[in-house]
PDB file of C-alpha atoms and ligand atoms in Angstrom:
ATOM      1  CA  MET A   1      11.503   5.621  10.075  1.00 37.00           C
ATOM      2  CA  SER A   2      12.755   6.284   7.247  1.00 39.00           C
ATOM      3  CA  ILE A   3      12.184   4.923   3.766  1.00 41.00           C
ATOM      4  CA  HIS A   4      15.049   4.558   0.843  1.00 45.00           C
ATOM      5  CA  PRO A   5      14.289   4.524  -2.579  1.00 45.00           C
ATOM      6  CA  THR A   6      16.259   0.947  -3.380  1.00 50.00           C
ATOM      7  CA  GLU A   7      19.402   0.443  -5.405  1.00 49.00           C
ATOM      8  CA  ALA A   8      17.191   0.406  -8.771  1.00 46.00           C
ATOM      9  CA  VAL A   9      15.046   3.594  -7.924  1.00 50.00           C
ATOM     10  CA  ARG A  10      18.815   5.368  -7.773  1.00 50.00           C
ATOM     11  CA  THR A  11      20.165   3.489 -10.693  1.00 45.00           C
ATOM     12  CA  HIS A  12      17.432   4.567 -13.205  1.00 48.00           C
ATOM     13  CA  LEU A  13      17.325   8.048 -11.613  1.00 49.00           C
ATOM     14  CA  GLU A  14      20.475   8.533 -11.541  1.00 50.00           C
ATOM     15  CA  HIS A  15      20.448   7.125 -15.599  1.00 45.00           C
ATOM     16  CA  ALA A  16      17.242   9.415 -16.665  1.00 51.00           C
ATOM     17  CA  GLY A  17      20.338  12.135 -15.313  1.00 47.00           C
ATOM     18  CA  THR A  18      16.626  13.932 -14.206  1.00 50.00           C
ATOM     19  CA  GLY A  19      16.556  13.943 -10.101  1.00 54.00           C
ATOM     20  CA  GLU A  20      13.646  17.215 -10.487  1.00 68.00           C
ATOM     21  CA  GLN A  21      11.515  14.533 -12.345  1.00 81.00           C
ATOM     22  CA  PRO A  22       8.545  12.709 -10.574  1.00 89.00           C
ATOM     23  CA  VAL A  23       9.271   9.643  -9.395  1.00 93.00           C
ATOM     24  CA  LEU A  24       5.371   8.855 -10.026  1.00 94.00           C
ATOM     25  CA  SER A  25       2.434  11.204 -11.646  1.00 95.00           C
ATOM     26  CA  LEU A  26      -1.200  10.387 -11.863  1.00 96.00           C
ATOM     27  CA  ARG A  27      -3.090  13.087 -14.474  1.00 96.00           C
ATOM     28  CA  GLY A  28      -6.912  12.302 -14.185  1.00 97.00           C
ATOM     29  CA  ALA A  29      -6.582   8.609 -13.972  1.00 97.00           C
ATOM     30  CA  ALA A  30      -9.602   6.176 -13.015  1.00 97.00           C
ATOM     31  CA  VAL A  31      -9.706   2.228 -12.914  1.00 97.00           C
ATOM     32  CA  ARG A  32     -12.332  -0.009 -13.096  1.00 97.00           C
ATOM     33  CA  VAL A  33     -13.246  -2.935 -11.282  1.00 96.00           C
ATOM     34  CA  GLY A  34     -16.091  -6.106 -11.327  1.00 94.00           C
ATOM     35  CA  GLY A  35     -18.041  -3.527 -13.433  1.00 95.00           C
ATOM     36  CA  ARG A  36     -17.588  -0.397 -11.055  1.00 96.00           C
ATOM     37  CA  THR A  37     -15.344   2.788 -11.130  1.00 97.00           C
ATOM     38  CA  LEU A  38     -13.691   2.573  -7.622  1.00 96.00           C
ATOM     39  CA  TRP A  39     -12.080   6.424  -8.302  1.00 96.00           C
ATOM     40  CA  SER A  40     -11.168   8.831 -11.099  1.00 97.00           C
ATOM     41  CA  GLY A  41      -9.437  12.139 -11.482  1.00 96.00           C
ATOM     42  CA  VAL A  42      -7.006  11.141  -9.591  1.00 96.00           C
ATOM     43  CA  ASP A  43      -4.021  13.715  -9.602  1.00 95.00           C
ATOM     44  CA  LEU A  44      -0.624  12.858  -8.104  1.00 94.00           C
ATOM     45  CA  THR A  45       2.928  13.180  -8.131  1.00 94.00           C
ATOM     46  CA  VAL A  46       5.449  11.768  -5.273  1.00 93.00           C
ATOM     47  CA  GLY A  47       8.867  13.104  -5.844  1.00 92.00           C
ATOM     48  CA  ALA A  48      12.133  10.961  -4.791  1.00 89.00           C
ATOM     49  CA  GLY A  49      12.282  11.387  -1.696  1.00 88.00           C
ATOM     50  CA  GLU A  50       9.304  11.953  -0.636  1.00 91.00           C
ATOM     51  CA  PHE A  51       7.410  10.632   1.675  1.00 89.00           C
ATOM     52  CA  THR A  52       2.733  10.150   0.586  1.00 92.00           C
ATOM     53  CA  ALA A  53       0.280   8.228   2.188  1.00 93.00           C
ATOM     54  CA  VAL A  54      -2.942   7.032   1.258  1.00 93.00           C
ATOM     55  CA  LEU A  55      -5.797   7.742   3.632  1.00 94.00           C
ATOM     56  CA  GLY A  56      -9.101   6.263   3.246  1.00 94.00           C
ATOM     57  CA  PRO A  57     -11.680   3.914   4.384  1.00 96.00           C
ATOM     58  CA  ASN A  58     -11.450  -0.592   3.672  1.00 97.00           C
ATOM     59  CA  GLY A  59     -12.707  -0.559   0.457  1.00 95.00           C
ATOM     60  CA  VAL A  60     -12.298   2.281  -1.185  1.00 95.00           C
ATOM     61  CA  GLY A  61      -9.254   1.949  -3.031  1.00 96.00           C
ATOM     62  CA  LYS A  62      -5.726   1.814  -2.010  1.00 96.00           C
ATOM     63  CA  SER A  63      -4.671  -1.617  -3.075  1.00 97.00           C
ATOM     64  CA  THR A  64      -6.112  -0.631  -6.486  1.00 97.00           C
ATOM     65  CA  LEU A  65      -4.533   1.921  -6.861  1.00 96.00           C
ATOM     66  CA  VAL A  66      -1.231   0.292  -5.642  1.00 96.00           C
ATOM     67  CA  LYS A  67      -1.645  -2.512  -8.371  1.00 96.00           C
ATOM     68  CA  VAL A  68      -1.948   0.300 -11.247  1.00 96.00           C
ATOM     69  CA  LEU A  69       1.158   2.094  -9.850  1.00 95.00           C
ATOM     70  CA  LEU A  70       3.222  -1.526 -10.480  1.00 93.00           C
ATOM     71  CA  GLY A  71       1.341  -2.612 -13.517  1.00 92.00           C
ATOM     72  CA  VAL A  72      -0.703  -4.762 -13.459  1.00 94.00           C
ATOM     73  CA  LEU A  73      -4.371  -3.593 -13.799  1.00 96.00           C
ATOM     74  CA  PRO A  74      -4.523  -0.631 -16.291  1.00 95.00           C
ATOM     75  CA  ALA A  75      -5.804   2.475 -15.801  1.00 96.00           C
ATOM     76  CA  ALA A  76      -9.224   3.429 -17.254  1.00 96.00           C
ATOM     77  CA  ALA A  77      -8.764   7.171 -17.738  1.00 96.00           C
ATOM     78  CA  GLY A  78      -5.999   9.457 -17.740  1.00 97.00           C
ATOM     79  CA  GLU A  79      -2.519   8.815 -17.541  1.00 95.00           C
ATOM     80  CA  VAL A  80      -0.335   6.834 -15.284  1.00 96.00           C
ATOM     81  CA  ARG A  81       3.733   7.420 -15.140  1.00 95.00           C
ATOM     82  CA  VAL A  82       5.647   5.517 -12.515  1.00 94.00           C
ATOM     83  CA  LEU A  83       9.916   5.920 -13.502  1.00 89.00           C
ATOM     84  CA  LEU A  84       9.524   8.248 -16.446  1.00 73.00           C
ATOM     85  CA  ARG A  85       7.551   5.105 -18.072  1.00 75.00           C
ATOM     86  CA  GLN A  86       3.467   5.709 -18.835  1.00 78.00           C
ATOM     87  CA  ARG A  87       1.687   2.671 -17.177  1.00 77.00           C
ATOM     88  CA  PRO A  88      -0.028   1.118 -20.991  1.00 73.00           C
ATOM     89  CA  PRO A  89      -3.759   1.900 -21.172  1.00 66.00           C
ATOM     90  CA  SER A  90      -6.539   0.067 -20.997  1.00 59.00           C
TER      91      SER A  90
HETATM   92  N1  ADP B 101     -10.235  -7.512  -9.268  1.00 76.16           N
HETATM   93  C1  ADP B 101     -11.664  -7.528  -8.366  1.00 76.16           C
HETATM   94  N2  ADP B 101     -12.873  -6.766  -9.352  1.00 76.16           N
HETATM   95  C2  ADP B 101     -13.726  -6.557  -8.346  1.00 76.16           C
HETATM   96  N3  ADP B 101     -13.696  -6.317  -7.137  1.00 76.16           N
HETATM   97  C3  ADP B 101     -12.275  -6.160  -7.148  1.00 76.16           C
HETATM   98  C4  ADP B 101     -11.375  -6.391  -7.130  1.00 76.16           C
HETATM   99  N4  ADP B 101     -10.100  -6.215  -6.589  1.00 76.16           N
HETATM  100  C5  ADP B 101     -10.489  -4.437  -6.254  1.00 76.16           C
HETATM  101  N5  ADP B 101     -12.029  -5.899  -6.245  1.00 76.16           N
HETATM  102  C6  ADP B 101     -13.256  -3.720  -5.089  1.00 76.16           C
HETATM  103  O1  ADP B 101     -12.662  -3.278  -5.156  1.00 76.16           O
HETATM  104  C7  ADP B 101     -12.842  -2.468  -4.233  1.00 76.16           C
HETATM  105  C8  ADP B 101     -11.424  -2.041  -3.423  1.00 76.16           C
HETATM  106  O2  ADP B 101     -10.342  -3.261  -3.032  1.00 76.16           O
HETATM  107  P1  ADP B 101      -9.509  -2.133  -2.121  1.00 76.16           P
HETATM  108  O3  ADP B 101      -8.845  -1.504  -3.361  1.00 76.16           O
HETATM  109  O4  ADP B 101      -8.127  -3.880  -2.218  1.00 76.16           O
HETATM  110  O5  ADP B 101      -9.395  -1.363  -1.619  1.00 76.16           O
HETATM  111  P2  ADP B 101      -8.316  -1.009  -0.174  1.00 76.16           P
HETATM  112  O6  ADP B 101      -7.583  -1.854  -0.205  1.00 76.16           O
HETATM  113  O7  ADP B 101      -8.732   0.740  -0.047  1.00 76.16           O
HETATM  114  O8  ADP B 101      -9.002  -1.546   0.904  1.00 76.16           O
HETATM  115  C9  ADP B 101     -13.195  -3.629  -3.268  1.00 76.16           C
HETATM  116  O9  ADP B 101     -15.132  -3.232  -2.822  1.00 76.16           O
HETATM  117  C10 ADP B 101     -13.062  -4.910  -3.549  1.00 76.16           C
HETATM  118  O10 ADP B 101     -14.113  -6.104  -3.410  1.00 76.16           O
HETATM  119 MG1   MG B 102      -6.296  -2.618   1.126  1.00 76.16          MG
END
């Protein structure tokens, strides 16, 4: 199976003119839901064309990570960047 960046992602990267820039990065990121810290101290960098799997048992916070990357949920700490844009802090 191969995964290709969407046209929007490809266009953005071309316009950024920085093929070396990571597509997404987290530094010391943490998230809280329902008054509970699900994860913290998360450092992750994914480059263009890289395939990254996030593994963990049910309820560990994988879907919540996706929500933070989408900007649906704010990170409680740290820095989250997707396509060079910093996600707003909580
Ligand atoms: N909005 C929310 N309010 C309270 N608890 C939540 C909320 N969203 C997720 N949770 C809880 O956070 C934990 C992680 O959820 P989730 O990210 O869906 O885990 P995974 O995808 O790894 O199975 C679960 O215990 C879930 O019940
Ligand atoms: Mg899930």
